[in-house]
Amino acid sequence: MHIIKSVLRDAADSLALVSDSALLDAEILLCLTLNKQRSHLRAWPDKPLLPEHLSTFNSFLEQRKKGIPVAYITGNREFWSRDFQVSPDVLIPRPDTELLIELSLKLIPADEAIKIIDLGTGSGIIAITLAAERPHADVVATDFSLAALRIARLNADKHHINNIQFYQSNWFTDVPKTQFNLIVSNPPYIDEDDSHLQQGDVRFEPRTALCAAEQGLSDIKIIAAAARNYLKSGGHLLIEHGYNQLQQVQALFKDLHYDKVQTYTDLSGQPRVTYGQWI
Ligand code: GLN
């Protein structure tokens, strides 16, 4: 009998080789199939599946077995308690990036009309979260990819955000000359030869969103150097980077004469976001 609990168990077994979260993946894909929440699966473990549901679920499982990330199959991922649309044109939102949000919110007074820019916005998670949490702020979001900007705009509309302007731009090249209070970015920072790129979900994500030259540092260098021309005096720069780039990023910020340079650690204790103030 194809009842929910046995279908889930078999699916989890069949995904065990490709995923470290096989049962969760199976549950999410079954929820997508049935258009129900996970609580439904728990409430009705003995409910039989309709043949059409079974065949849809199997087609999702086949995609997952090929390694396709769950977020690209479902087309969405949660970030900072909001749901974001994603596609293979954009990086899948990571919980790690919530550190960047936390630090940004601490720097931004809730009731001031300040200016923020998010460089390389991808699905728009950073810009949209900051715009939603700080409705008085004027937010600019850029990406060089038009396909990514299309997704980011859809996400802004979905969350009824009207304090963001989007620009297609290669970092600052097409940003109107403005002085910002806060510049944030989660740029590409993985070395092109990093062996992690051959494993798991990242194999399916856009290389341009993940990788940068010079041991992953080339885009961070461009952003940190150019940001000096776009920051108000006293303005803040926050850049996410790899756990192994602490020394290089700190040295870079200091060479560029940023003040109060400091690196913050994520929940697993890894140094992941570096801060600098432009005096
Ligand atoms: N800003 C987006 C995110 O944090 C995209 C980042 C990227 O593509 N490197 O997910």
mmCIF file of C-alpha atoms and ligand atoms in Angstrom:
data_model
loop_
_atom_site.group_PDB
_atom_site.id
_atom_site.type_symbol
_atom_site.label_atom_id
_atom_site.label_comp_id
_atom_site.label_asym_id
_atom_site.label_seq_id
_atom_site.Cartn_x
_atom_site.Cartn_y
_atom_site.Cartn_z
ATOM 1 C CA MET A 1 0.000 0.000 0.000
ATOM 2 C CA HIS A 2 1.306 3.434 -0.919
ATOM 3 C CA ILE A 3 0.544 5.227 2.295
ATOM 4 C CA ILE A 4 2.292 8.422 3.346
ATOM 5 C CA LYS A 5 4.631 6.919 5.956
ATOM 6 C CA SER A 6 5.865 4.014 3.833
ATOM 7 C CA VAL A 7 6.263 6.168 0.727
ATOM 8 C CA LEU A 8 8.320 8.606 2.788
ATOM 9 C CA ARG A 9 10.480 5.867 4.284
ATOM 10 C CA ASP A 10 11.242 4.334 0.873
ATOM 11 C CA ALA A 11 11.946 7.763 -0.598
ATOM 12 C CA ALA A 12 14.321 8.638 2.240
ATOM 13 C CA ASP A 13 16.179 5.340 1.713
ATOM 14 C CA SER A 14 16.493 6.037 -1.985
ATOM 15 C CA LEU A 15 17.898 9.540 -1.352
ATOM 16 C CA ALA A 16 20.355 8.520 1.351
ATOM 17 C CA LEU A 17 23.252 8.341 -1.101
ATOM 18 C CA VAL A 18 22.750 11.825 -2.567
ATOM 19 C CA SER A 19 21.624 13.804 0.460
ATOM 20 C CA ASP A 20 22.516 14.188 4.151
ATOM 21 C CA SER A 21 18.962 15.319 4.790
ATOM 22 C CA ALA A 22 17.174 12.513 2.938
ATOM 23 C CA LEU A 23 14.022 12.300 5.081
ATOM 24 C CA LEU A 24 13.560 16.069 5.191
ATOM 25 C CA ASP A 25 14.066 16.263 1.398
ATOM 26 C CA ALA A 26 11.460 13.520 0.901
ATOM 27 C CA GLU A 27 9.002 15.313 3.180
ATOM 28 C CA ILE A 28 9.451 18.641 1.401
ATOM 29 C CA LEU A 29 8.968 17.009 -2.007
ATOM 30 C CA LEU A 30 5.870 15.166 -0.821
ATOM 31 C CA CYS A 31 4.459 18.428 0.566
ATOM 32 C CA LEU A 32 5.088 20.026 -2.830
ATOM 33 C CA THR A 33 3.301 17.104 -4.506
ATOM 34 C CA LEU A 34 0.271 17.284 -2.215
ATOM 35 C CA ASN A 35 0.315 21.075 -1.793
ATOM 36 C CA LYS A 36 0.208 20.583 1.996
ATOM 37 C CA GLN A 37 2.292 21.560 5.022
ATOM 38 C CA ARG A 38 4.586 19.065 6.775
ATOM 39 C CA SER A 39 2.090 18.841 9.658
ATOM 40 C CA HIS A 40 -0.281 17.090 7.215
ATOM 41 C CA LEU A 41 2.237 14.261 6.749
ATOM 42 C CA ARG A 42 2.468 13.803 10.510
ATOM 43 C CA ALA A 43 -1.318 13.954 11.010
ATOM 44 C CA TRP A 44 -2.159 11.433 8.255
ATOM 45 C CA PRO A 45 0.688 8.865 8.100
ATOM 46 C CA ASP A 46 -1.653 6.071 6.989
ATOM 47 C CA LYS A 47 -3.389 7.987 4.229
ATOM 48 C CA PRO A 48 -2.992 6.334 0.781
ATOM 49 C CA LEU A 49 -1.581 8.431 -2.067
ATOM 50 C CA LEU A 50 -3.485 8.867 -5.314
ATOM 51 C CA PRO A 51 -1.706 7.378 -8.356
ATOM 52 C CA GLU A 52 -1.227 10.848 -9.897
ATOM 53 C CA HIS A 53 0.388 12.080 -6.697
ATOM 54 C CA LEU A 54 2.646 9.069 -6.600
ATOM 55 C CA SER A 55 3.836 9.671 -10.134
ATOM 56 C CA THR A 56 4.454 13.397 -9.527
ATOM 57 C CA PHE A 57 6.353 12.577 -6.332
ATOM 58 C CA ASN A 58 8.475 10.005 -8.178
ATOM 59 C CA SER A 59 9.397 12.544 -10.831
ATOM 60 C CA PHE A 60 10.577 14.952 -8.085
ATOM 61 C CA LEU A 61 12.561 12.122 -6.479
ATOM 62 C CA GLU A 62 14.249 11.342 -9.790
ATOM 63 C CA GLN A 63 15.392 14.970 -10.046
ATOM 64 C CA ARG A 64 16.720 14.904 -6.495
ATOM 65 C CA LYS A 65 18.537 11.613 -7.162
ATOM 66 C CA LYS A 66 20.389 13.375 -9.976
ATOM 67 C CA GLY A 67 21.602 15.844 -7.334
ATOM 68 C CA ILE A 68 19.305 18.765 -8.227
ATOM 69 C CA PRO A 69 18.908 20.851 -5.047
ATOM 70 C CA VAL A 70 15.527 20.667 -3.306
ATOM 71 C CA ALA A 71 15.162 24.454 -3.565
ATOM 72 C CA TYR A 72 15.436 24.310 -7.381
ATOM 73 C CA ILE A 73 12.783 21.566 -7.494
ATOM 74 C CA THR A 74 10.344 23.396 -5.216
ATOM 75 C CA GLY A 75 11.360 26.830 -6.566
ATOM 76 C CA ASN A 76 11.559 28.432 -3.142
ATOM 77 C CA ARG A 77 13.592 28.732 0.090
ATOM 78 C CA GLU A 78 12.998 30.472 3.388
ATOM 79 C CA PHE A 79 15.310 33.239 4.621
ATOM 80 C CA TRP A 80 14.816 35.390 7.732
ATOM 81 C CA SER A 81 11.295 33.899 8.069
ATOM 82 C CA ARG A 82 10.224 34.961 4.574
ATOM 83 C CA ASP A 83 9.683 32.775 1.563
ATOM 84 C CA PHE A 84 11.811 33.565 -1.516
ATOM 85 C CA GLN A 85 11.407 32.336 -5.044
ATOM 86 C CA VAL A 86 14.592 30.811 -6.468
ATOM 87 C CA SER A 87 15.713 29.330 -9.784
ATOM 88 C CA PRO A 88 19.001 27.981 -11.138
ATOM 89 C CA ASP A 89 19.766 31.601 -12.139
ATOM 90 C CA VAL A 90 20.395 32.508 -8.499
ATOM 91 C CA LEU A 91 22.286 31.218 -5.496
ATOM 92 C CA ILE A 92 20.128 29.328 -2.984
ATOM 93 C CA PRO A 93 19.749 31.452 0.178
ATOM 94 C CA ARG A 94 21.941 30.193 3.036
ATOM 95 C CA PRO A 95 21.254 30.532 6.770
ATOM 96 C CA ASP A 96 24.872 31.820 7.033
ATOM 97 C CA THR A 97 23.815 35.043 5.329
ATOM 98 C CA GLU A 98 21.477 35.821 8.247
ATOM 99 C CA LEU A 99 24.642 36.960 10.098
ATOM 100 C CA LEU A 100 24.995 39.756 7.540
ATOM 101 C CA ILE A 101 21.372 40.762 8.184
ATOM 102 C CA GLU A 102 21.782 40.686 11.964
ATOM 103 C CA LEU A 103 24.871 42.927 11.786
ATOM 104 C CA SER A 104 23.220 45.291 9.296
ATOM 105 C CA LEU A 105 20.116 45.710 11.465
ATOM 106 C CA LYS A 106 22.289 46.575 14.459
ATOM 107 C CA LEU A 107 23.912 49.339 12.406
ATOM 108 C CA ILE A 108 20.670 50.819 11.048
ATOM 109 C CA PRO A 109 18.396 52.852 13.309
ATOM 110 C CA ALA A 110 14.786 51.739 12.785
ATOM 111 C CA ASP A 111 13.319 55.169 12.114
ATOM 112 C CA GLU A 112 15.922 56.944 9.939
ATOM 113 C CA ALA A 113 15.779 57.485 6.181
ATOM 114 C CA ILE A 114 19.152 55.996 5.417
ATOM 115 C CA LYS A 115 20.599 54.676 2.152
ATOM 116 C CA ILE A 116 21.662 51.064 1.711
ATOM 117 C CA ILE A 117 23.068 49.165 -1.269
ATOM 118 C CA ASP A 118 23.232 45.369 -1.708
ATOM 119 C CA LEU A 119 25.754 44.402 -4.398
ATOM 120 C CA GLY A 120 25.112 41.134 -6.266
ATOM 121 C CA THR A 121 21.606 40.747 -4.915
ATOM 122 C CA GLY A 122 20.816 37.396 -6.622
ATOM 123 C CA SER A 123 17.387 36.319 -5.379
ATOM 124 C CA GLY A 124 17.250 39.615 -3.481
ATOM 125 C CA ILE A 125 17.296 38.148 0.019
ATOM 126 C CA ILE A 126 19.582 40.743 1.591
ATOM 127 C CA ALA A 127 18.067 43.841 -0.018
ATOM 128 C CA ILE A 128 14.481 42.675 0.496
ATOM 129 C CA THR A 129 14.991 41.627 4.119
ATOM 130 C CA LEU A 130 16.644 44.955 4.969
ATOM 131 C CA ALA A 131 13.990 46.927 3.079
ATOM 132 C CA ALA A 132 11.233 45.048 4.913
ATOM 133 C CA GLU A 133 12.818 45.361 8.348
ATOM 134 C CA ARG A 134 13.731 49.019 7.810
ATOM 135 C CA PRO A 135 10.817 50.538 5.850
ATOM 136 C CA HIS A 136 12.253 54.074 6.161
ATOM 137 C CA ALA A 137 15.462 53.081 4.368
ATOM 138 C CA ASP A 138 16.094 53.623 0.645
ATOM 139 C CA VAL A 139 17.581 50.428 -0.686
ATOM 140 C CA VAL A 140 19.445 49.882 -3.959
ATOM 141 C CA ALA A 141 20.052 46.346 -5.217
ATOM 142 C CA THR A 142 22.322 45.416 -8.117
ATOM 143 C CA ASP A 143 23.217 42.342 -10.098
ATOM 144 C CA PHE A 144 24.974 41.961 -13.429
ATOM 145 C CA SER A 145 22.591 39.104 -14.290
ATOM 146 C CA LEU A 146 19.231 40.162 -15.735
ATOM 147 C CA ALA A 147 17.830 36.714 -14.972
ATOM 148 C CA ALA A 148 18.740 37.189 -11.295
ATOM 149 C CA LEU A 149 17.217 40.694 -11.239
ATOM 150 C CA ARG A 150 13.981 39.269 -12.606
ATOM 151 C CA ILE A 151 13.787 36.848 -9.650
ATOM 152 C CA ALA A 152 14.753 39.571 -7.165
ATOM 153 C CA ARG A 153 11.981 41.846 -8.508
ATOM 154 C CA LEU A 154 9.432 39.036 -8.237
ATOM 155 C CA ASN A 155 10.494 38.517 -4.631
ATOM 156 C CA ALA A 156 10.244 42.235 -3.857
ATOM 157 C CA ASP A 157 6.708 42.288 -5.313
ATOM 158 C CA LYS A 158 5.740 39.133 -3.429
ATOM 159 C CA HIS A 159 6.689 40.842 -0.163
ATOM 160 C CA HIS A 160 5.116 44.194 -1.176
ATOM 161 C CA ILE A 161 8.416 46.035 -0.925
ATOM 162 C CA ASN A 162 8.455 49.491 -2.478
ATOM 163 C CA ASN A 163 11.639 50.976 -1.022
ATOM 164 C CA ILE A 164 14.075 49.153 -3.339
ATOM 165 C CA GLN A 165 15.459 50.199 -6.708
ATOM 166 C CA PHE A 166 17.099 47.560 -8.882
ATOM 167 C CA TYR A 167 19.985 48.199 -11.280
ATOM 168 C CA GLN A 168 21.768 45.919 -13.677
ATOM 169 C CA SER A 169 25.357 46.716 -12.817
ATOM 170 C CA ASN A 170 28.755 45.107 -12.572
ATOM 171 C CA TRP A 171 29.325 46.036 -8.928
ATOM 172 C CA PHE A 172 29.215 49.849 -8.942
ATOM 173 C CA THR A 173 29.602 50.491 -12.696
ATOM 174 C CA ASP A 174 25.964 51.461 -13.331
ATOM 175 C CA VAL A 175 24.939 52.659 -9.894
ATOM 176 C CA PRO A 176 23.951 56.342 -9.824
ATOM 177 C CA LYS A 177 26.518 58.305 -7.838
ATOM 178 C CA THR A 178 25.125 58.238 -4.302
ATOM 179 C CA GLN A 179 26.616 58.285 -0.813
ATOM 180 C CA PHE A 180 25.359 55.307 1.155
ATOM 181 C CA ASN A 181 25.189 54.757 4.909
ATOM 182 C CA LEU A 182 25.584 51.017 4.471
ATOM 183 C CA ILE A 183 27.089 48.873 1.723
ATOM 184 C CA VAL A 184 26.502 45.119 1.995
ATOM 185 C CA SER A 185 27.427 42.203 -0.194
ATOM 186 C CA ASN A 186 27.564 38.435 -0.245
ATOM 187 C CA PRO A 187 29.823 38.292 -3.302
ATOM 188 C CA PRO A 188 31.331 35.265 -5.046
ATOM 189 C CA TYR A 189 34.337 34.236 -2.930
ATOM 190 C CA ILE A 190 35.094 30.569 -3.614
ATOM 191 C CA ASP A 191 38.365 29.659 -5.282
ATOM 192 C CA GLU A 192 37.727 28.166 -8.735
ATOM 193 C CA ASP A 193 39.793 25.064 -7.785
ATOM 194 C CA ASP A 194 37.982 24.414 -4.495
ATOM 195 C CA SER A 195 37.002 20.725 -4.354
ATOM 196 C CA HIS A 196 33.671 21.569 -2.636
ATOM 197 C CA LEU A 197 32.466 22.802 -6.038
ATOM 198 C CA GLN A 198 32.275 19.164 -7.214
ATOM 199 C CA GLN A 199 29.983 18.162 -4.324
ATOM 200 C CA GLY A 200 26.319 18.515 -3.469
ATOM 201 C CA ASP A 201 24.027 21.432 -4.271
ATOM 202 C CA VAL A 202 26.733 23.909 -5.377
ATOM 203 C CA ARG A 203 27.270 21.862 -8.563
ATOM 204 C CA PHE A 204 23.920 23.225 -9.784
ATOM 205 C CA GLU A 205 24.284 26.843 -8.666
ATOM 206 C CA PRO A 206 25.544 29.604 -11.006
ATOM 207 C CA ARG A 207 29.359 29.548 -11.039
ATOM 208 C CA THR A 208 29.431 33.313 -11.414
ATOM 209 C CA ALA A 209 27.582 33.640 -8.083
ATOM 210 C CA LEU A 210 30.048 31.345 -6.313
ATOM 211 C CA CYS A 211 33.551 31.737 -7.726
ATOM 212 C CA ALA A 212 36.077 34.512 -7.996
ATOM 213 C CA ALA A 213 39.693 34.692 -9.178
ATOM 214 C CA GLU A 214 42.695 35.332 -6.902
ATOM 215 C CA GLN A 215 41.847 32.582 -4.385
ATOM 216 C CA GLY A 216 38.268 33.823 -4.364
ATOM 217 C CA LEU A 217 39.226 37.374 -3.414
ATOM 218 C CA SER A 218 39.011 39.334 -6.677
ATOM 219 C CA ASP A 219 35.414 40.565 -6.301
ATOM 220 C CA ILE A 220 35.850 41.402 -2.616
ATOM 221 C CA LYS A 221 38.868 43.523 -3.616
ATOM 222 C CA ILE A 222 36.893 45.405 -6.277
ATOM 223 C CA ILE A 223 33.943 46.025 -3.954
ATOM 224 C CA ALA A 224 35.990 47.137 -0.936
ATOM 225 C CA ALA A 225 38.107 49.521 -3.036
ATOM 226 C CA ALA A 226 35.189 51.086 -4.917
ATOM 227 C CA ALA A 227 32.946 51.272 -1.845
ATOM 228 C CA ARG A 228 35.155 54.086 -0.477
ATOM 229 C CA ASN A 229 33.750 56.380 -3.192
ATOM 230 C CA TYR A 230 30.156 55.511 -2.329
ATOM 231 C CA LEU A 231 30.183 55.655 1.470
ATOM 232 C CA LYS A 232 29.160 58.651 3.525
ATOM 233 C CA SER A 233 31.665 59.679 6.136
ATOM 234 C CA GLY A 234 31.015 57.261 9.027
ATOM 235 C CA GLY A 235 29.325 54.815 6.621
ATOM 236 C CA HIS A 236 29.561 51.055 7.039
ATOM 237 C CA LEU A 237 30.821 48.243 4.803
ATOM 238 C CA LEU A 238 29.878 44.596 5.515
ATOM 239 C CA ILE A 239 31.098 41.774 3.288
ATOM 240 C CA GLU A 240 30.429 38.054 3.654
ATOM 241 C CA HIS A 241 33.393 35.798 2.818
ATOM 242 C CA GLY A 242 34.773 32.289 3.240
ATOM 243 C CA TYR A 243 35.706 30.863 6.649
ATOM 244 C CA ASN A 244 39.356 30.743 5.532
ATOM 245 C CA GLN A 245 39.627 34.347 4.253
ATOM 246 C CA LEU A 246 39.684 36.214 7.571
ATOM 247 C CA GLN A 247 43.323 37.326 7.357
ATOM 248 C CA GLN A 248 43.263 38.372 3.704
ATOM 249 C CA VAL A 249 39.992 40.311 4.010
ATOM 250 C CA GLN A 250 41.065 42.074 7.202
ATOM 251 C CA ALA A 251 44.412 43.015 5.617
ATOM 252 C CA LEU A 252 42.606 44.307 2.540
ATOM 253 C CA PHE A 253 40.197 46.480 4.551
ATOM 254 C CA LYS A 254 43.088 47.892 6.584
ATOM 255 C CA ASP A 255 45.215 48.594 3.478
ATOM 256 C CA LEU A 256 42.245 50.507 2.054
ATOM 257 C CA HIS A 257 42.144 52.592 5.273
ATOM 258 C CA TYR A 258 38.851 51.351 6.660
ATOM 259 C CA ASP A 259 38.525 51.968 10.378
ATOM 260 C CA LYS A 260 37.268 49.665 13.182
ATOM 261 C CA VAL A 261 37.899 46.589 11.029
ATOM 262 C CA GLN A 262 36.369 43.569 12.648
ATOM 263 C CA THR A 263 35.300 40.073 11.617
ATOM 264 C CA TYR A 264 32.213 38.326 12.953
ATOM 265 C CA THR A 265 31.616 34.600 13.329
ATOM 266 C CA ASP A 266 28.625 32.551 12.244
ATOM 267 C CA LEU A 267 26.679 30.113 14.431
ATOM 268 C CA SER A 268 29.312 27.427 13.964
ATOM 269 C CA GLY A 269 32.051 29.819 15.130
ATOM 270 C CA GLN A 270 33.569 30.460 11.675
ATOM 271 C CA PRO A 271 34.735 33.976 10.732
ATOM 272 C CA ARG A 272 32.325 34.905 7.927
ATOM 273 C CA VAL A 273 31.575 38.657 7.770
ATOM 274 C CA THR A 274 34.092 41.504 7.899
ATOM 275 C CA TYR A 275 33.149 45.060 8.841
ATOM 276 C CA GLY A 276 34.866 48.354 8.162
ATOM 277 C CA GLN A 277 33.854 51.978 8.728
ATOM 278 C CA TRP A 278 34.721 54.746 6.278
ATOM 279 C CA ILE A 279 35.762 57.862 8.158
HETATM 280 N N1 GLN B 1 22.837 38.147 -2.269
HETATM 281 C C1 GLN B 1 22.438 36.821 -2.635
HETATM 282 C C2 GLN B 1 22.571 35.885 -1.461
HETATM 283 O O1 GLN B 1 23.140 36.236 -0.469
HETATM 284 C C3 GLN B 1 23.268 36.311 -3.817
HETATM 285 C C4 GLN B 1 24.718 36.174 -3.496
HETATM 286 C C5 GLN B 1 25.510 35.636 -4.657
HETATM 287 O O2 GLN B 1 24.951 35.313 -5.696
HETATM 288 N N2 GLN B 1 26.806 35.543 -4.471
HETATM 289 O O3 GLN B 1 22.126 34.761 -1.489
#
